[in-house]
GROMACS .gro file of C-alpha atoms in nm:
model
  243
    1UNK     CA    1   7.060   9.559   7.275
    2UNK     CA    2   7.183   9.839   7.498
    3UNK     CA    3   7.112   9.825   7.868
    4UNK     CA    4   6.856  10.096   7.940
    5UNK     CA    5   6.971  10.142   8.299
    6UNK     CA    6   7.335  10.172   8.196
    7UNK     CA    7   7.226  10.442   7.947
    8UNK     CA    8   7.043  10.612   8.234
    9UNK     CA    9   7.361  10.620   8.443
   10UNK     CA   10   7.569  10.739   8.149
   11UNK     CA   11   7.317  11.014   8.076
   12UNK     CA   12   7.342  11.128   8.436
   13UNK     CA   13   7.721  11.132   8.438
   14UNK     CA   14   7.723  11.323   8.109
   15UNK     CA   15   7.465  11.568   8.252
   16UNK     CA   16   7.198  11.486   7.992
   17UNK     CA   17   6.925  11.401   8.243
   18UNK     CA   18   6.645  11.659   8.259
   19UNK     CA   19   6.630  11.726   8.633
   20UNK     CA   20   6.288  11.850   8.744
   21UNK     CA   21   6.311  11.919   9.117
   22UNK     CA   22   5.946  12.010   9.170
   23UNK     CA   23   5.830  11.721   8.954
   24UNK     CA   24   6.042  11.471   9.151
   25UNK     CA   25   5.908  11.603   9.482
   26UNK     CA   26   5.552  11.567   9.356
   27UNK     CA   27   5.616  11.213   9.233
   28UNK     CA   28   5.784  11.117   9.562
   29UNK     CA   29   5.485  11.253   9.755
   30UNK     CA   30   5.253  11.043   9.538
   31UNK     CA   31   5.464  10.731   9.588
   32UNK     CA   32   5.471  10.795   9.963
   33UNK     CA   33   5.094  10.822   9.975
   34UNK     CA   34   5.047  10.504   9.771
   35UNK     CA   35   5.296  10.302   9.981
   36UNK     CA   36   5.260  10.481  10.311
   37UNK     CA   37   5.194  10.178  10.532
   38UNK     CA   38   5.509   9.980  10.447
   39UNK     CA   39   5.732  10.291  10.444
   40UNK     CA   40   5.600  10.402  10.783
   41UNK     CA   41   5.646  10.058  10.937
   42UNK     CA   42   6.004  10.046  10.809
   43UNK     CA   43   6.070  10.394  10.947
   44UNK     CA   44   5.934  10.287  11.287
   45UNK     CA   45   6.174   9.990  11.291
   46UNK     CA   46   6.470  10.222  11.226
   47UNK     CA   47   6.350  10.478  11.482
   48UNK     CA   48   6.304  10.216  11.754
   49UNK     CA   49   6.649  10.075  11.674
   50UNK     CA   50   6.802  10.418  11.740
   51UNK     CA   51   6.607  10.443  12.066
   52UNK     CA   52   6.727  10.101  12.186
   53UNK     CA   53   7.088  10.178  12.089
   54UNK     CA   54   7.065  10.511  12.269
   55UNK     CA   55   6.936  10.352  12.589
   56UNK     CA   56   7.207  10.085  12.569
   57UNK     CA   57   7.484  10.343  12.514
   58UNK     CA   58   7.371  10.551  12.814
   59UNK     CA   59   7.484  10.274  13.046
   60UNK     CA   60   7.843  10.347  12.945
   61UNK     CA   61   7.827  10.728  12.973
   62UNK     CA   62   7.933  10.891  13.298
   63UNK     CA   63   7.866  11.264  13.342
   64UNK     CA   64   8.108  11.444  13.575
   65UNK     CA   65   8.021  11.733  13.806
   66UNK     CA   66   8.197  11.983  13.579
   67UNK     CA   67   7.974  11.890  13.284
   68UNK     CA   68   8.227  11.671  13.103
   69UNK     CA   69   8.151  11.307  13.034
   70UNK     CA   70   8.330  10.977  12.985
   71UNK     CA   71   8.203  10.734  12.722
   72UNK     CA   72   8.344  10.390  12.801
   73UNK     CA   73   8.404  10.150  12.511
   74UNK     CA   74   8.289  10.423  12.270
   75UNK     CA   75   8.466  10.285  11.962
   76UNK     CA   76   8.331   9.933  12.012
   77UNK     CA   77   7.975  10.056  12.072
   78UNK     CA   78   7.988  10.282  11.766
   79UNK     CA   79   8.108   9.996  11.544
   80UNK     CA   80   7.832   9.767  11.677
   81UNK     CA   81   7.577  10.042  11.614
   82UNK     CA   82   7.698  10.086  11.256
   83UNK     CA   83   7.674   9.711  11.194
   84UNK     CA   84   7.311   9.715  11.312
   85UNK     CA   85   7.198  10.043  11.158
   86UNK     CA   86   7.367  10.020  10.816
   87UNK     CA   87   7.164   9.718  10.689
   88UNK     CA   88   6.838   9.863  10.829
   89UNK     CA   89   6.906  10.203  10.674
   90UNK     CA   90   6.990  10.034  10.344
   91UNK     CA   91   6.667   9.835  10.365
   92UNK     CA   92   6.467  10.157  10.401
   93UNK     CA   93   6.653  10.324  10.114
   94UNK     CA   94   6.588  10.017   9.898
   95UNK     CA   95   6.221  10.022   9.997
   96UNK     CA   96   6.215  10.366   9.836
   97UNK     CA   97   6.392  10.227   9.530
   98UNK     CA   98   6.151   9.934   9.500
   99UNK     CA   99   5.856  10.171   9.537
  100UNK     CA  100   5.996  10.384   9.254
  101UNK     CA  101   6.021  10.069   9.040
  102UNK     CA  102   5.664   9.969   9.115
  103UNK     CA  103   5.767   9.668   9.322
  104UNK     CA  104   5.557   9.570   9.623
  105UNK     CA  105   5.731   9.609   9.958
  106UNK     CA  106   5.661   9.522  10.320
  107UNK     CA  107   5.821   9.596  10.656
  108UNK     CA  108   6.030   9.280  10.613
  109UNK     CA  109   6.214   9.447  10.324
  110UNK     CA  110   6.402   9.646  10.589
  111UNK     CA  111   6.577   9.326  10.701
  112UNK     CA  112   6.648   9.199  10.350
  113UNK     CA  113   7.007   9.328  10.329
  114UNK     CA  114   7.156   9.188  10.650
  115UNK     CA  115   7.349   8.928  10.444
  116UNK     CA  116   7.552   9.228  10.316
  117UNK     CA  117   7.618   9.352  10.670
  118UNK     CA  118   7.998   9.360  10.634
  119UNK     CA  119   8.003   9.556  10.308
  120UNK     CA  120   7.727   9.793  10.418
  121UNK     CA  121   7.884   9.856  10.759
  122UNK     CA  122   8.221   9.921  10.595
  123UNK     CA  123   8.060  10.161  10.349
  124UNK     CA  124   7.884  10.349  10.629
  125UNK     CA  125   8.202  10.357  10.837
  126UNK     CA  126   8.404  10.507  10.551
  127UNK     CA  127   8.127  10.760  10.489
  128UNK     CA  128   8.127  10.859  10.857
  129UNK     CA  129   8.504  10.900  10.863
  130UNK     CA  130   8.498  11.117  10.550
  131UNK     CA  131   8.221  11.335  10.694
  132UNK     CA  132   8.402  11.375  11.027
  133UNK     CA  133   8.729  11.464  10.855
  134UNK     CA  134   8.541  11.708  10.633
  135UNK     CA  135   8.379  11.872  10.934
  136UNK     CA  136   8.726  11.934  11.074
  137UNK     CA  137   8.813  12.116  10.751
  138UNK     CA  138   8.585  12.420  10.782
  139UNK     CA  139   8.259  12.215  10.781
  140UNK     CA  140   8.181  12.256  10.407
  141UNK     CA  141   8.381  11.946  10.297
  142UNK     CA  142   8.192  11.746  10.561
  143UNK     CA  143   7.857  11.864  10.429
  144UNK     CA  144   7.973  11.777  10.077
  145UNK     CA  145   8.072  11.420  10.170
  146UNK     CA  146   7.745  11.374  10.361
  147UNK     CA  147   7.540  11.472  10.056
  148UNK     CA  148   7.763  11.319   9.790
  149UNK     CA  149   7.780  10.975   9.953
  150UNK     CA  150   7.402  10.948   9.991
  151UNK     CA  151   7.365  10.687   9.713
  152UNK     CA  152   7.655  10.465   9.826
  153UNK     CA  153   7.459  10.218  10.042
  154UNK     CA  154   7.203  10.169   9.765
  155UNK     CA  155   7.481  10.108   9.512
  156UNK     CA  156   7.635   9.838   9.730
  157UNK     CA  157   7.297   9.670   9.783
  158UNK     CA  158   7.157   9.709   9.432
  159UNK     CA  159   7.457   9.699   9.197
  160UNK     CA  160   7.684   9.494   9.424
  161UNK     CA  161   7.966   9.746   9.401
  162UNK     CA  162   8.253   9.749   9.649
  163UNK     CA  163   8.231  10.018   9.920
  164UNK     CA  164   8.498  10.240   9.761
  165UNK     CA  165   8.353  10.203   9.410
  166UNK     CA  166   8.006  10.281   9.544
  167UNK     CA  167   8.124  10.595   9.725
  168UNK     CA  168   8.312  10.717   9.416
  169UNK     CA  169   8.016  10.659   9.186
  170UNK     CA  170   7.779  10.823   9.436
  171UNK     CA  171   8.004  11.131   9.443
  172UNK     CA  172   8.019  11.143   9.063
  173UNK     CA  173   7.639  11.126   9.036
  174UNK     CA  174   7.605  11.400   9.297
  175UNK     CA  175   7.865  11.616   9.121
  176UNK     CA  176   7.665  11.600   8.798
  177UNK     CA  177   7.358  11.760   8.959
  178UNK     CA  178   7.489  11.893   9.288
  179UNK     CA  179   7.274  12.208   9.294
  180UNK     CA  180   6.947  12.025   9.226
  181UNK     CA  181   7.020  11.739   9.468
  182UNK     CA  182   7.134  11.985   9.736
  183UNK     CA  183   6.809  12.179   9.692
  184UNK     CA  184   6.610  11.860   9.758
  185UNK     CA  185   6.815  11.797  10.072
  186UNK     CA  186   6.745  12.159  10.165
  187UNK     CA  187   6.371  12.091  10.149
  188UNK     CA  188   6.408  11.794  10.382
  189UNK     CA  189   6.635  11.990  10.614
  190UNK     CA  190   6.353  12.241  10.659
  191UNK     CA  191   6.102  11.959  10.709
  192UNK     CA  192   6.315  11.791  10.976
  193UNK     CA  193   6.386  12.123  11.149
  194UNK     CA  194   6.011  12.183  11.173
  195UNK     CA  195   5.950  11.845  11.341
  196UNK     CA  196   5.975  11.984  11.699
  197UNK     CA  197   5.706  12.237  11.612
  198UNK     CA  198   5.464  11.947  11.559
  199UNK     CA  199   5.583  11.764  11.874
  200UNK     CA  200   5.737  11.502  11.647
  201UNK     CA  201   5.414  11.399  11.478
  202UNK     CA  202   5.527  11.522  11.136
  203UNK     CA  203   5.791  11.247  11.133
  204UNK     CA  204   5.505  11.009  11.054
  205UNK     CA  205   5.501  11.163  10.705
  206UNK     CA  206   5.849  11.316  10.670
  207UNK     CA  207   6.048  10.993  10.719
  208UNK     CA  208   5.852  10.786  10.461
  209UNK     CA  209   5.862  11.086  10.225
  210UNK     CA  210   6.240  11.114  10.263
  211UNK     CA  211   6.310  10.748  10.186
  212UNK     CA  212   6.064  10.755   9.897
  213UNK     CA  213   6.242  11.061   9.757
  214UNK     CA  214   6.587  10.904   9.790
  215UNK     CA  215   6.467  10.586   9.620
  216UNK     CA  216   6.315  10.785   9.335
  217UNK     CA  217   6.633  10.990   9.293
  218UNK     CA  218   6.839  10.671   9.278
  219UNK     CA  219   6.611  10.512   9.022
  220UNK     CA  220   6.600  10.825   8.806
  221UNK     CA  221   6.972  10.901   8.811
  222UNK     CA  222   7.124  10.552   8.833
  223UNK     CA  223   6.864  10.282   8.774
  224UNK     CA  224   6.862   9.916   8.865
  225UNK     CA  225   7.146   9.675   8.805
  226UNK     CA  226   7.167   9.565   8.442
  227UNK     CA  227   7.384   9.346   8.225
  228UNK     CA  228   7.639   9.623   8.193
  229UNK     CA  229   7.740   9.625   8.558
  230UNK     CA  230   8.098   9.543   8.462
  231UNK     CA  231   8.115   9.859   8.255
  232UNK     CA  232   7.988  10.054   8.553
  233UNK     CA  233   8.256   9.903   8.776
  234UNK     CA  234   8.523  10.008   8.527
  235UNK     CA  235   8.371  10.353   8.507
  236UNK     CA  236   8.367  10.417   8.881
  237UNK     CA  237   8.728  10.307   8.921
  238UNK     CA  238   8.846  10.613   8.735
  239UNK     CA  239   9.077  10.819   8.952
  240UNK     CA  240   8.896  11.151   8.920
  241UNK     CA  241   8.542  11.277   8.978
  242UNK     CA  242   8.343  11.449   8.710
  243UNK     CA  243   8.274  11.803   8.829
   0.00000   0.00000   0.00000
């Protein structure tokens, strides 16, 4: 019997998936409403983690009289931050995936992927380097890598791919439906930009909605790990991306 999820991935890479942007946004909104409590609690954990890391980092930042600043031990602090944030961020993404699969989640799901801390941190570090290099090259390549690598952490956690294989497959999936996926990110860009207008209160809905949407996108375009994972590994190791 064929693996349904492998067929789902193959259909995406061959551009046979019927991408309904409005329909996916509606479904994600419904999933967010039905699982709001756990998604919100997970989002609060991630938000508070950023706050704590920010307060900790401020101790090592010295602002000079001329407006310049010195960030002591910046590289070490950034690596530590990635090691803490990457598993939590993955946990939230996977909460969205589990919600899309109809699996019950709780706030503790956010901490479920700390055993993969090395692989997830390495994946996030490579993603950050690619985005920063892309930003140096007229910004557009940086925006591309930011969007195209958005499934990589989920692929490492769910399909147990290596960081490089996960990033390559994520880019190939994005390339297949780049306009539609970019339009969804555009919607969330507008939502996040509008957050200050609500004094931050809209984050209570926007963050759970975002992670629910990303989980639904992953499930629709890639699907859960099946018996044909080996075939997927071979597929992502191809040297070129599908445009």
